[in-house]
Short mmCIF file of C-alpha atoms and ligand atoms in Angstrom, two decimals:
data_model
loop_
_atom_site.label_atom_id
_atom_site.label_comp_id
_atom_site.label_asym_id
_atom_site.label_seq_id
_atom_site.Cartn_x
_atom_site.Cartn_y
_atom_site.Cartn_z
CA MET A 10 0.00 0.00 0.00
CA GLU A 11 1.15 3.50 -0.77
CA LYS A 12 2.27 5.67 2.13
CA THR A 13 -0.03 8.67 2.53
CA PHE A 14 0.13 11.88 4.53
CA TYR A 15 -2.53 14.54 5.08
CA VAL A 16 -1.61 17.89 6.60
CA THR A 17 -3.83 20.92 7.12
CA THR A 18 -3.50 24.59 8.05
CA PRO A 19 -6.33 26.36 9.84
CA ILE A 20 -8.62 28.09 7.39
CA TYR A 21 -7.99 31.81 7.66
CA TYR A 22 -10.61 34.42 8.44
CA VAL A 23 -11.23 36.76 5.56
CA ASN A 24 -11.83 39.75 7.81
CA ASP A 25 -8.08 40.13 8.23
CA VAL A 26 -5.33 40.35 5.64
CA PRO A 27 -2.48 37.84 5.74
CA HIS A 28 0.46 38.55 8.06
CA ILE A 29 3.49 36.61 9.27
CA GLY A 30 1.38 34.71 11.83
CA HIS A 31 -0.66 33.16 9.03
CA ALA A 32 2.43 32.64 6.90
CA TYR A 33 4.08 30.81 9.79
CA THR A 34 1.43 28.08 10.14
CA THR A 35 1.25 27.61 6.40
CA LEU A 36 5.02 27.43 5.98
CA ALA A 37 5.36 24.80 8.66
CA CYS A 38 2.77 22.66 6.88
CA ASP A 39 4.53 23.21 3.59
CA VAL A 40 7.82 21.94 4.99
CA LEU A 41 6.10 18.79 6.26
CA ALA A 42 4.32 18.28 2.95
CA ARG A 43 7.50 18.71 0.92
CA TYR A 44 9.52 16.50 3.25
CA LYS A 45 6.97 13.69 3.17
CA ARG A 46 6.80 13.91 -0.63
CA ALA A 47 10.57 13.67 -0.79
CA ARG A 48 10.29 10.56 1.38
CA GLY A 49 7.91 8.93 -1.07
CA TYR A 50 4.54 9.69 0.51
CA GLN A 51 1.45 10.60 -1.43
CA VAL A 52 0.57 13.92 0.18
CA ALA A 53 -2.63 15.90 0.55
CA PHE A 54 -2.00 19.40 1.84
CA LEU A 55 -5.04 21.56 2.54
CA THR A 56 -5.37 25.23 3.27
CA GLY A 57 -8.22 27.67 2.71
CA THR A 58 -10.43 30.40 4.10
CA ASP A 59 -13.10 30.67 6.78
CA GLU A 60 -15.69 33.00 5.29
CA HIS A 61 -18.87 32.83 7.35
CA GLY A 62 -19.97 34.44 10.59
CA GLN A 63 -20.95 37.67 12.12
CA LYS A 64 -17.54 39.35 11.89
CA VAL A 65 -17.40 38.95 8.13
CA GLU A 66 -21.01 40.06 7.81
CA THR A 67 -20.29 43.21 9.85
CA ALA A 68 -16.99 43.99 8.09
CA ALA A 69 -18.66 43.67 4.69
CA LYS A 70 -21.50 45.94 5.71
CA ALA A 71 -19.01 48.56 6.89
CA ASN A 72 -17.32 48.42 3.46
CA GLY A 73 -20.60 48.61 1.61
CA GLU A 74 -20.13 45.21 -0.03
CA THR A 75 -21.67 41.77 0.30
CA PRO A 76 -19.90 39.23 2.50
CA LEU A 77 -19.06 37.20 -0.57
CA GLU A 78 -17.58 40.21 -2.35
CA LEU A 79 -15.40 40.84 0.66
CA ALA A 80 -14.36 37.20 0.79
CA ASP A 81 -13.55 37.08 -2.95
CA ARG A 82 -11.29 40.07 -2.52
CA VAL A 83 -9.39 38.81 0.52
CA VAL A 84 -9.11 35.22 -0.71
CA LYS A 85 -7.08 36.49 -3.66
CA ARG A 86 -4.59 38.02 -1.28
CA PHE A 87 -4.13 34.75 0.58
CA GLN A 88 -3.75 32.83 -2.65
CA ALA A 89 -1.23 35.29 -4.04
CA LEU A 90 0.80 35.13 -0.85
CA TRP A 91 0.91 31.34 -0.86
CA LYS A 92 2.19 31.43 -4.40
CA LYS A 93 4.84 33.92 -3.47
CA LEU A 94 5.94 31.84 -0.47
CA ASN A 95 6.16 28.71 -2.64
CA ILE A 96 3.43 26.88 -0.75
CA SER A 97 2.72 23.50 -2.31
CA HIS A 98 -0.86 22.92 -1.14
CA THR A 99 -2.88 20.44 -3.14
CA ASP A 100 -6.27 21.99 -2.39
CA PHE A 101 -7.70 25.31 -1.27
CA ILE A 102 -11.06 25.21 0.41
CA ARG A 103 -13.45 28.12 0.89
CA THR A 104 -16.29 27.59 3.31
CA THR A 105 -18.64 29.31 0.86
CA GLN A 106 -18.12 26.54 -1.69
CA GLU A 107 -20.99 24.15 -2.37
CA ARG A 108 -18.87 21.09 -1.62
CA HIS A 109 -18.23 22.42 1.86
CA LYS A 110 -21.80 23.48 2.65
CA HIS A 111 -22.96 20.06 1.58
CA THR A 112 -20.62 18.22 3.95
CA VAL A 113 -21.46 20.51 6.87
CA GLN A 114 -25.17 19.89 6.44
CA GLU A 115 -24.65 16.14 6.04
CA GLN A 116 -22.54 16.10 9.17
CA PHE A 117 -25.19 18.07 11.07
CA LYS A 118 -27.93 15.70 9.91
CA ALA A 119 -25.95 12.59 10.80
CA ILE A 120 -25.20 13.79 14.31
CA GLU A 121 -28.78 15.00 14.75
CA ALA A 122 -30.14 11.63 13.60
CA LYS A 123 -28.02 10.00 16.25
CA GLY A 124 -29.68 12.18 18.88
CA ASP A 125 -26.58 14.22 19.67
CA ILE A 126 -27.97 17.50 18.34
CA TYR A 127 -31.09 18.95 19.98
CA LEU A 128 -32.99 22.25 19.98
CA GLY A 129 -32.74 24.29 23.17
CA GLU A 130 -32.26 27.80 24.48
CA TYR A 131 -29.10 29.79 24.72
CA GLU A 132 -28.63 32.74 27.04
CA ASP A 133 -26.35 35.59 26.09
CA TRP A 134 -25.76 39.30 26.34
CA TYR A 135 -27.39 41.36 23.61
CA CYS A 136 -26.43 44.84 22.45
CA THR A 137 -29.57 46.28 20.89
CA PRO A 138 -27.98 49.16 18.92
CA CYS A 139 -25.38 46.80 17.42
CA GLU A 140 -27.85 43.91 17.06
CA THR A 141 -25.13 41.64 18.37
CA PHE A 142 -24.94 38.83 20.91
CA TRP A 143 -21.88 38.68 23.13
CA THR A 144 -20.73 36.01 25.53
CA GLU A 145 -20.09 36.94 29.15
CA THR A 146 -16.33 36.87 28.59
CA GLN A 147 -16.47 39.14 25.55
CA LEU A 148 -18.12 41.98 27.48
CA LEU A 149 -16.04 44.94 28.66
CA ASP A 150 -17.14 45.84 32.18
CA GLY A 151 -20.53 44.41 31.36
CA ASN A 152 -20.85 46.59 28.27
CA CYS A 153 -20.76 45.95 24.53
CA PRO A 154 -17.11 45.58 23.45
CA ASP A 155 -17.88 47.40 20.19
CA CYS A 156 -19.87 50.47 21.19
CA GLY A 157 -19.48 50.46 24.97
CA ARG A 158 -23.23 50.68 25.64
CA PRO A 159 -25.03 48.48 28.19
CA THR A 160 -26.14 45.01 27.16
CA THR A 161 -29.11 42.94 28.27
CA LYS A 162 -29.40 39.24 28.92
CA LEU A 163 -31.51 37.62 26.22
CA LYS A 164 -32.56 34.14 25.34
CA GLU A 165 -32.02 32.81 21.88
CA GLU A 166 -33.24 29.51 20.47
CA SER A 167 -30.23 27.37 19.55
CA TYR A 168 -29.23 23.90 18.50
CA PHE A 169 -26.94 22.18 20.92
CA PHE A 170 -24.36 19.47 20.43
CA ARG A 171 -24.25 16.89 23.23
CA MET A 172 -20.56 17.44 23.92
CA SER A 173 -20.94 16.42 27.56
CA LYS A 174 -21.65 12.87 26.45
CA TYR A 175 -18.14 12.52 25.01
CA GLN A 176 -16.12 13.75 27.95
CA ASP A 177 -14.95 10.35 29.18
CA GLN A 178 -14.34 9.00 25.73
CA LEU A 179 -12.20 12.04 24.90
CA LEU A 180 -10.21 11.77 28.12
CA GLU A 181 -9.58 8.13 27.42
CA TYR A 182 -8.45 8.90 23.87
CA ILE A 183 -6.06 11.64 24.96
CA GLY A 184 -4.75 9.34 27.67
CA ASN A 185 -4.13 6.48 25.27
CA ASN A 186 -2.55 8.63 22.57
CA PRO A 187 0.23 10.66 24.15
CA ASP A 188 1.18 12.29 20.83
CA PHE A 189 -2.33 13.29 19.84
CA ILE A 190 -2.01 16.80 21.28
CA GLN A 191 1.39 18.47 21.10
CA PRO A 192 3.42 20.04 22.58
CA LYS A 193 3.04 18.31 25.94
CA SER A 194 2.34 21.50 27.91
CA ARG A 195 -0.66 22.14 25.70
CA ARG A 196 -1.85 18.58 26.11
CA ASN A 197 -1.90 19.07 29.86
CA GLU A 198 -3.93 22.25 29.48
CA ILE A 199 -6.53 20.42 27.44
CA LEU A 200 -6.62 17.48 29.84
CA SER A 201 -7.40 19.74 32.79
CA PHE A 202 -9.98 21.65 30.76
CA VAL A 203 -11.81 18.44 29.84
CA ARG A 204 -11.55 17.05 33.36
CA GLU A 205 -13.35 20.12 34.66
CA GLY A 206 -16.35 18.95 32.70
CA LEU A 207 -17.68 19.44 29.20
CA ARG A 208 -20.97 21.26 28.71
CA ASP A 209 -23.21 20.90 25.71
CA LEU A 210 -22.22 23.30 22.98
CA SER A 211 -24.46 25.81 21.24
CA ILE A 212 -23.95 25.22 17.52
CA SER A 213 -26.38 27.57 15.80
CA ARG A 214 -27.38 31.22 15.81
CA THR A 215 -30.52 33.09 14.84
CA SER A 216 -29.02 36.55 15.38
CA PHE A 217 -27.31 36.88 12.00
CA SER A 218 -27.64 35.15 8.66
CA TRP A 219 -24.23 34.91 6.97
CA GLY A 220 -23.65 31.19 7.36
CA ILE A 221 -24.79 27.73 6.40
CA PRO A 222 -28.47 27.17 7.22
CA ALA A 223 -29.29 24.40 9.68
CA PRO A 224 -30.88 21.56 7.68
CA GLY A 225 -34.65 21.84 7.85
CA ASN A 226 -34.67 25.09 9.85
CA ASP A 227 -33.63 28.18 7.88
CA LYS A 228 -34.05 30.43 10.89
CA HIS A 229 -30.74 29.08 12.17
CA VAL A 230 -27.27 29.34 10.72
CA ILE A 231 -24.70 26.81 11.86
CA TYR A 232 -22.16 28.15 14.35
CA VAL A 233 -18.87 29.10 12.67
CA TRP A 234 -16.71 26.54 14.43
CA PHE A 235 -18.95 23.60 13.54
CA ASP A 236 -18.86 24.95 9.99
CA ALA A 237 -15.12 25.75 9.91
CA LEU A 238 -13.75 22.56 11.46
CA THR A 239 -15.67 20.44 9.00
CA ASN A 240 -13.49 21.85 6.18
CA TYR A 241 -10.90 19.19 6.94
CA ILE A 242 -13.23 16.48 5.72
CA SER A 243 -15.35 18.39 3.22
CA ALA A 244 -12.22 18.98 1.14
CA LEU A 245 -11.80 15.20 0.97
CA GLY A 246 -15.31 14.77 -0.42
CA TYR A 247 -16.88 13.31 2.74
CA PRO A 248 -19.36 11.60 3.07
CA GLU A 249 -19.86 10.41 -0.52
CA ASP A 250 -16.11 10.10 -1.10
CA LYS A 251 -16.51 9.78 -4.85
CA ASP A 252 -12.77 10.12 -5.53
CA GLY A 253 -11.76 7.99 -2.57
CA ASN A 254 -9.80 10.87 -1.01
CA PHE A 255 -11.37 10.48 2.39
CA GLU A 256 -10.53 6.80 2.44
CA THR A 257 -7.00 7.48 1.23
CA PHE A 258 -6.03 10.44 3.39
CA TRP A 259 -8.09 10.73 6.56
CA PRO A 260 -7.04 11.13 9.43
CA ALA A 261 -5.03 14.34 9.21
CA VAL A 262 -2.24 16.09 11.02
CA HIS A 263 -3.60 19.51 12.01
CA VAL A 264 -1.16 22.36 12.51
CA ILE A 265 -2.67 25.35 14.30
CA GLY A 266 -1.83 28.26 16.59
CA LYS A 267 -2.20 27.91 20.35
CA ASP A 268 -5.23 30.24 20.39
CA ILE A 269 -7.42 27.75 18.57
CA LEU A 270 -6.32 24.58 20.29
CA ARG A 271 -9.49 24.02 22.30
CA PHE A 272 -11.59 23.99 19.14
CA HIS A 273 -9.28 21.43 17.55
CA ALA A 274 -8.54 19.27 20.56
CA VAL A 275 -11.99 19.24 22.20
CA TYR A 276 -14.80 20.33 19.89
CA TRP A 277 -13.53 18.74 16.70
CA PRO A 278 -12.69 15.32 18.19
CA THR A 279 -16.09 15.11 19.89
CA PHE A 280 -17.88 16.04 16.64
CA LEU A 281 -15.92 13.27 14.95
CA MET A 282 -16.75 10.78 17.69
CA ALA A 283 -20.43 11.60 17.33
CA ALA A 284 -20.16 11.07 13.57
CA GLY A 285 -18.34 7.77 14.14
CA LEU A 286 -15.17 8.93 12.39
CA PRO A 287 -11.52 8.38 13.29
CA LEU A 288 -9.89 11.24 15.19
CA PRO A 289 -7.01 13.31 13.76
CA LYS A 290 -3.56 11.76 13.97
CA LYS A 291 -2.15 14.83 15.62
CA VAL A 292 -3.03 18.36 16.62
CA PHE A 293 0.05 20.53 17.00
CA ALA A 294 -0.33 24.02 18.47
CA HIS A 295 2.49 26.43 17.72
CA GLY A 296 3.28 29.67 19.55
CA TRP A 297 2.63 33.26 18.63
CA TRP A 298 4.88 35.89 17.10
CA THR A 299 5.29 39.31 18.57
CA VAL A 300 7.00 42.06 16.60
CA GLU A 301 10.00 43.90 18.01
CA GLY A 302 8.71 42.87 21.44
CA GLN A 303 5.09 43.95 20.95
CA LYS A 304 1.85 42.23 20.14
CA MET A 305 1.10 42.52 16.44
CA SER A 306 -2.00 44.59 15.90
CA LYS A 307 -3.62 46.87 13.38
CA SER A 308 -3.89 49.68 15.88
CA LEU A 309 -0.18 49.54 16.69
CA ARG A 310 0.50 49.59 12.94
CA ASN A 311 3.17 46.95 13.41
CA VAL A 312 1.64 44.12 11.39
CA VAL A 313 4.44 42.43 9.50
CA GLU A 314 3.41 41.91 5.95
CA PRO A 315 5.08 38.86 4.41
CA ASN A 316 4.95 40.22 0.83
CA MET A 317 7.20 43.08 1.75
CA LEU A 318 9.63 40.74 3.53
CA VAL A 319 9.85 38.43 0.54
CA ASP A 320 10.47 41.35 -1.84
CA LYS A 321 13.21 42.64 0.36
CA TYR A 322 14.98 39.49 1.53
CA GLY A 323 13.89 36.66 -0.76
CA VAL A 324 11.46 33.84 -0.13
CA ASP A 325 13.92 31.24 1.15
CA ALA A 326 15.44 33.61 3.67
CA ILE A 327 12.00 34.23 5.17
CA ARG A 328 11.10 30.56 5.15
CA TYR A 329 14.37 29.79 6.88
CA PHE A 330 14.14 32.53 9.45
CA LEU A 331 10.60 31.83 10.63
CA LEU A 332 11.25 28.15 11.22
CA ARG A 333 14.80 28.48 12.54
CA GLU A 334 14.47 31.36 14.95
CA VAL A 335 11.94 29.93 17.41
CA PRO A 336 11.16 26.38 18.57
CA PHE A 337 7.79 25.46 17.10
CA GLY A 338 5.39 25.48 20.02
CA LEU A 339 6.96 28.46 21.80
CA ASP A 340 6.25 32.14 21.33
CA GLY A 341 8.81 34.17 19.46
CA ASP A 342 9.73 37.68 18.55
CA PHE A 343 10.21 38.97 15.05
CA SER A 344 12.81 41.63 14.55
CA HIS A 345 14.56 42.90 11.46
CA SER A 346 17.93 42.74 13.16
CA ALA A 347 17.46 39.05 14.03
CA LEU A 348 16.40 38.33 10.47
CA ILE A 349 19.40 40.13 8.98
CA HIS A 350 21.72 38.40 11.42
CA ARG A 351 20.43 34.96 10.35
CA ILE A 352 20.72 35.83 6.68
CA ASN A 353 24.29 37.04 7.00
CA SER A 354 25.61 34.37 9.29
CA ASP A 355 23.68 31.19 8.49
CA LEU A 356 22.82 31.74 4.85
CA ALA A 357 25.46 33.99 3.29
CA ASN A 358 28.32 32.85 5.47
CA ASP A 359 27.79 29.18 6.30
CA LEU A 360 25.74 27.80 3.43
CA GLY A 361 26.66 30.34 0.75
CA ASN A 362 30.38 30.02 1.39
CA LEU A 363 30.35 26.25 1.43
CA VAL A 364 28.72 26.19 -1.98
CA SER A 365 30.90 28.85 -3.54
CA ARG A 366 34.19 27.61 -2.07
CA SER A 367 33.54 24.00 -3.07
CA THR A 368 32.48 24.74 -6.62
CA ALA A 369 35.25 27.34 -7.09
CA MET A 370 37.93 24.87 -5.99
CA LEU A 371 36.57 22.18 -8.27
CA GLY A 372 36.84 24.69 -11.12
CA LYS A 373 40.37 25.62 -10.19
CA TYR A 374 41.82 22.17 -9.50
CA PHE A 375 39.81 19.93 -11.83
CA ALA A 376 38.48 22.34 -14.46
CA GLY A 377 35.00 21.79 -13.04
CA GLU A 378 34.92 18.05 -13.71
CA LEU A 379 34.14 15.90 -10.71
CA PRO A 380 37.00 13.43 -10.18
CA GLU A 381 36.80 9.78 -9.13
CA PRO A 382 37.37 9.56 -5.34
CA GLY A 383 40.25 7.45 -4.00
CA ALA A 384 40.76 5.68 -0.67
CA ARG A 385 39.03 7.23 2.35
CA LEU A 386 40.83 8.49 5.43
CA GLU A 387 39.34 8.70 8.89
CA ILE A 388 38.34 12.32 8.42
CA ASP A 389 36.31 11.29 5.35
CA GLU A 390 34.60 8.42 7.15
CA LYS A 391 33.64 10.77 9.96
CA LEU A 392 32.06 13.22 7.57
CA ILE A 393 30.10 10.46 5.85
CA GLU A 394 28.92 9.03 9.16
CA LEU A 395 27.73 12.43 10.29
CA PHE A 396 25.59 12.74 7.18
CA ALA A 397 23.97 9.35 7.72
CA ALA A 398 23.36 10.04 11.41
CA ASN A 399 21.89 13.48 10.89
CA LEU A 400 19.59 12.41 8.08
CA THR A 401 18.06 9.89 10.47
CA LYS A 402 17.90 12.46 13.22
CA ILE A 403 16.18 15.01 10.98
CA ASP A 404 13.52 12.47 10.12
CA GLU A 405 12.72 12.08 13.82
CA GLN A 406 12.88 15.81 14.45
CA LEU A 407 10.38 16.50 11.72
CA GLU A 408 8.14 13.77 13.06
CA ASP A 409 8.06 15.84 16.26
CA MET A 410 7.69 19.09 14.28
CA ALA A 411 10.93 20.34 15.77
CA PHE A 412 11.69 22.44 12.71
CA ASN A 413 14.35 24.52 14.39
CA LYS A 414 16.18 21.39 15.57
CA ALA A 415 16.00 19.85 12.11
CA LEU A 416 17.53 23.03 10.69
CA MET A 417 20.24 22.92 13.34
CA SER A 418 21.02 19.36 12.28
CA ILE A 419 21.29 20.51 8.68
CA TRP A 420 23.56 23.36 9.72
CA GLU A 421 25.74 20.89 11.60
CA LEU A 422 26.33 19.26 8.24
CA ILE A 423 27.08 22.60 6.60
CA SER A 424 29.55 23.50 9.35
CA ALA A 425 31.11 20.08 9.07
CA GLY A 426 31.60 20.73 5.34
CA ASN A 427 33.29 24.08 5.99
CA LYS A 428 35.46 22.54 8.67
CA TYR A 429 36.39 19.71 6.31
CA ILE A 430 37.71 22.29 3.87
CA ASP A 431 39.77 24.00 6.53
CA GLU A 432 41.20 20.72 7.83
CA THR A 433 41.95 19.07 4.52
CA ALA A 434 43.31 22.34 3.07
CA PRO A 435 42.82 21.53 -0.62
CA TRP A 436 45.02 24.50 -1.61
CA THR A 437 47.98 22.80 0.03
CA LEU A 438 47.18 19.43 -1.52
CA ALA A 439 46.96 21.13 -4.91
CA LYS A 440 50.58 22.22 -4.71
CA ASP A 441 51.83 18.65 -4.42
CA PRO A 442 51.43 16.43 -7.53
CA GLN A 443 51.80 13.36 -5.22
CA GLN A 444 48.56 14.37 -3.50
CA ARG A 445 46.47 14.45 -6.64
CA GLU A 446 44.36 11.44 -5.63
CA ARG A 447 43.84 12.79 -2.11
CA LEU A 448 42.71 16.11 -3.59
CA ALA A 449 40.27 14.23 -5.83
CA THR A 450 38.78 12.44 -2.82
CA VAL A 451 38.43 15.65 -0.87
CA MET A 452 36.75 17.42 -3.76
CA TYR A 453 34.42 14.52 -4.38
CA ASN A 454 33.37 14.43 -0.72
CA LEU A 455 32.72 18.14 -0.67
CA LEU A 456 30.53 18.13 -3.71
CA GLU A 457 28.72 15.02 -2.53
CA SER A 458 28.04 16.82 0.75
CA LEU A 459 26.45 19.60 -1.25
CA ARG A 460 24.24 17.13 -3.05
CA LEU A 461 22.82 15.80 0.21
CA ILE A 462 22.55 19.25 1.75
CA ALA A 463 20.55 20.43 -1.27
CA LEU A 464 18.09 17.55 -0.88
CA ILE A 465 17.59 17.93 2.84
CA VAL A 466 17.36 21.71 2.78
CA ALA A 467 14.85 21.70 -0.09
CA PRO A 468 11.68 21.17 1.97
CA PHE A 469 12.59 24.31 3.93
CA MET A 470 14.11 26.28 1.08
CA PRO A 471 12.85 24.88 -2.20
CA GLU A 472 14.54 27.43 -4.48
CA THR A 473 17.90 27.00 -2.80
CA GLY A 474 17.64 23.21 -2.87
CA ALA A 475 16.78 23.29 -6.56
CA LYS A 476 19.58 25.76 -7.35
CA ILE A 477 22.27 23.69 -5.67
CA SER A 478 20.94 20.48 -7.19
CA SER A 479 20.94 21.89 -10.69
CA LEU A 480 24.42 23.23 -10.17
CA LEU A 481 25.53 19.65 -9.49
CA GLY A 482 24.01 18.52 -12.75
CA ALA A 483 20.99 16.94 -11.07
CA ASP A 484 17.42 17.54 -12.06
CA GLY A 485 16.44 20.51 -9.90
CA THR A 486 12.81 19.48 -9.99
CA ASN A 487 13.38 16.02 -8.58
CA LEU A 488 14.42 16.50 -5.01
CA ALA A 489 13.44 13.07 -3.74
CA LEU A 490 15.31 11.84 -0.71
CA ASP A 491 13.88 8.38 -0.94
CA GLY A 492 16.54 6.15 -2.49
CA GLN A 493 18.89 9.11 -3.05
CA ASP A 494 20.02 9.76 0.47
CA GLN A 495 22.96 7.35 0.53
CA TRP A 496 26.50 8.65 0.24
CA GLY A 497 27.97 8.45 -3.24
CA GLY A 498 25.15 9.60 -5.47
CA LEU A 499 27.22 12.03 -7.55
CA LYS A 500 28.74 10.60 -10.71
CA PRO A 501 32.43 11.26 -11.32
CA GLY A 502 32.83 13.03 -14.64
CA THR A 503 29.93 15.40 -13.99
CA THR A 504 30.67 18.99 -14.97
CA ILE A 505 29.92 21.47 -12.21
CA GLU A 506 30.15 25.21 -12.65
CA LYS A 507 31.28 27.72 -10.11
CA ALA A 508 28.23 28.96 -8.19
CA ALA A 509 27.16 32.57 -8.12
CA PRO A 510 26.64 33.77 -4.52
CA LEU A 511 23.39 32.24 -3.21
CA PHE A 512 22.67 34.83 -0.54
CA PRO A 513 24.14 38.29 -0.81
CA ARG A 514 25.11 39.77 2.54
CA ILE A 515 22.81 42.45 3.83
CA GLU A 516 24.70 45.56 4.77
CA THR A 517 23.32 47.59 7.64
CA GLU A 518 24.37 50.98 8.80
N1 LIG B 29 -10.70 30.79 11.14
C1 LIG B 29 -10.07 30.36 12.33
C2 LIG B 29 -9.51 28.95 12.17
C3 LIG B 29 -10.50 27.92 11.76
S1 LIG B 29 -9.73 26.38 11.53
C4 LIG B 29 -10.95 25.28 11.34
C5 LIG B 29 -8.93 31.30 12.69
N2 LIG B 29 -8.45 32.05 11.73
S2 LIG B 29 -7.32 33.18 11.91
O1 LIG B 29 -7.13 33.73 10.59
O2 LIG B 29 -7.67 34.09 12.94
O3 LIG B 29 -6.04 32.50 12.43
C6 LIG B 29 -5.41 31.48 11.74
C7 LIG B 29 -4.09 31.07 12.34
O4 LIG B 29 -3.15 32.14 12.37
C8 LIG B 29 -4.21 30.54 13.75
O5 LIG B 29 -3.57 29.28 13.82
C9 LIG B 29 -3.46 31.55 14.58
O6 LIG B 29 -2.82 30.95 15.65
C10 LIG B 29 -2.45 32.08 13.57
N3 LIG B 29 -1.94 33.36 13.98
C11 LIG B 29 -2.60 34.54 13.99
N4 LIG B 29 -1.77 35.48 14.53
C12 LIG B 29 -0.59 34.92 14.90
C13 LIG B 29 0.64 35.40 15.40
N5 LIG B 29 0.81 36.65 15.75
N6 LIG B 29 1.64 34.49 15.52
C14 LIG B 29 1.52 33.20 15.11
N7 LIG B 29 0.38 32.72 14.63
C15 LIG B 29 -0.73 33.53 14.64
O7 LIG B 29 -8.52 31.31 13.83
#
C-alpha cells in the first residue's frame, strides 16, 4: 500500500489580511508536505479560508459590499501570498463553496439523527444598537465591546451538540494517545480543561444570517466553528467520497496556533466521535509571534506583511528565518535585526560560502569536472557518518515538528563541510602532484556533501535546494530523498560550474 500523509493549516478568516502569523502556520505545513513527498509519501495538503460568521457580515456591511464580495477580494490576497511563499498545497477550500456546505449539512444531519444535536435555548448578552450577541467573557465591564453601551441578557433559540456525552471517551483517547495533542504542555492544558467537565455546545445562531443554514430550519445558521472545522473532511469529499480521497487520506495532522487549540482538541474530536469517524492523527499548536517585542495589531500599525519581507529578503530567507528562529510550540519575537543576522551568518556565510568555495575549488583544481574519489581516510569516514546520522535524526525531528532542531542538524552538516575544507586544506594538496588522488577524494566528498545538503534543505528552502541540485548537474525538480540519500550519489565526470553567490550579505548601517 502507498504511504499517505494529510496535513492541514487552519482556514484563515477573511476579515483580516495575511500577516506573518498566518504565513508561519502555512510554511510549517509546507515543509512537512514537501519533506513527506521527498520521502515517497502521497501527500494531501489543505489550506483555505473561513468565510462565514458575524464578523465577516459586519466587516462587509461597513465596506458597503456583500460578504461574498469581501471574501472574494481577501481570498485572492491569501492565494497570491501562498504562491509567493512557494506553498505547495494540493487543495484550497473556501467555506462558501458548495462542496463544503454540503458536507457541513450532512454532518449536522448525521449527528442529529443520532440524537446528539437537539434544539434548546441559549442565554447571552445582547447589544440592541449593534444587534449583536456577546458572551459573558467578551463583554467589557458588562458593556458591549464594540460600542461600549449596556447590554441585556436575552434568550435565543439554539441547536446544541451533546458534547458532555463525550467527555470520558475524549479523556480516554487523549490518555491512550500521548502524541495526539502536542506540545506536551498544551496537552496538559486540554486534559485539565476536559476534566473540569464538558458542557453541551451551542452550535447555531438566529441573530445573523451569513452562514450555512441548519438543515430543515432556515431560521438558524450553523455556528462558525462547527462549519469551519468540517473543512478538513469536506475537502476530501466526505461523506460520498466519490474520488476515494477520504478513504486514502483521513485522518489528518492539524497544525494550528495555540489560540485555537481548544476547538481542535476538544470540539472537533467530539464532533468526529459523534459522527463515528476516526480522530485526527495529531493536533500541534504552535506559539505566537510578537513584533520587536510587541503584540502585532492593526492599531499599533506593526503588522508584519510577508509580501514586503519576501520582496526585500527573498522567499527562502523568510522561510528559513521563521522556522529556525523559534522552537515550534513556543512564542517568538520577530525583529529585522534578528532576520538580517540569520541571513548574513547562516545563509550567506555558512551555506553560501560552502557552496561557492567547493564549486570554485573544483573549477580551479579539476576544471569543473568531478574526479573519481580514491581511498578514504578517517576524516572522510567521519564526515560520511555524520551525514547518515543526521539524516536519520532530521527524520525524527520532523516527526516531532521540531523544525528549528531539524535546521540545526542541517547546519551541523554545513559547518562540518566548511570545517572539512579547513582541515583538509585543498590549496595545500593542490601544490603537491603526489597528492592528486587525495585532492580528488576531498573534492568529491565536498561536492557530494552539497548534493545531500541540497536535498535535505529543499523542503525548507525549495529554491535553494533546486539551485544547488541543478548546479551539481541533477534535475532541480526532482528532489526526492527516498533512495537518493545514501553517500555516493554524484557521478564522477559530472561537470559542475562555479556557483554565483546564493545569498548576498545584507549591509546595515
Ligand atoms: N478561522 C479560524 C480557524 C479555523 S480552523 C478550522 C482562525 N483564523 S485566523 O485567521 O484568525 O487565524 C489562523 C491562524 O493564524 C491561527 O492558527 C493563529 O494561531 C495564527 N496566527 C494569527 N496570529 C498569529 C501570530 N501573531 N503568531 C503566530 N500565529 C498567529 O482562527
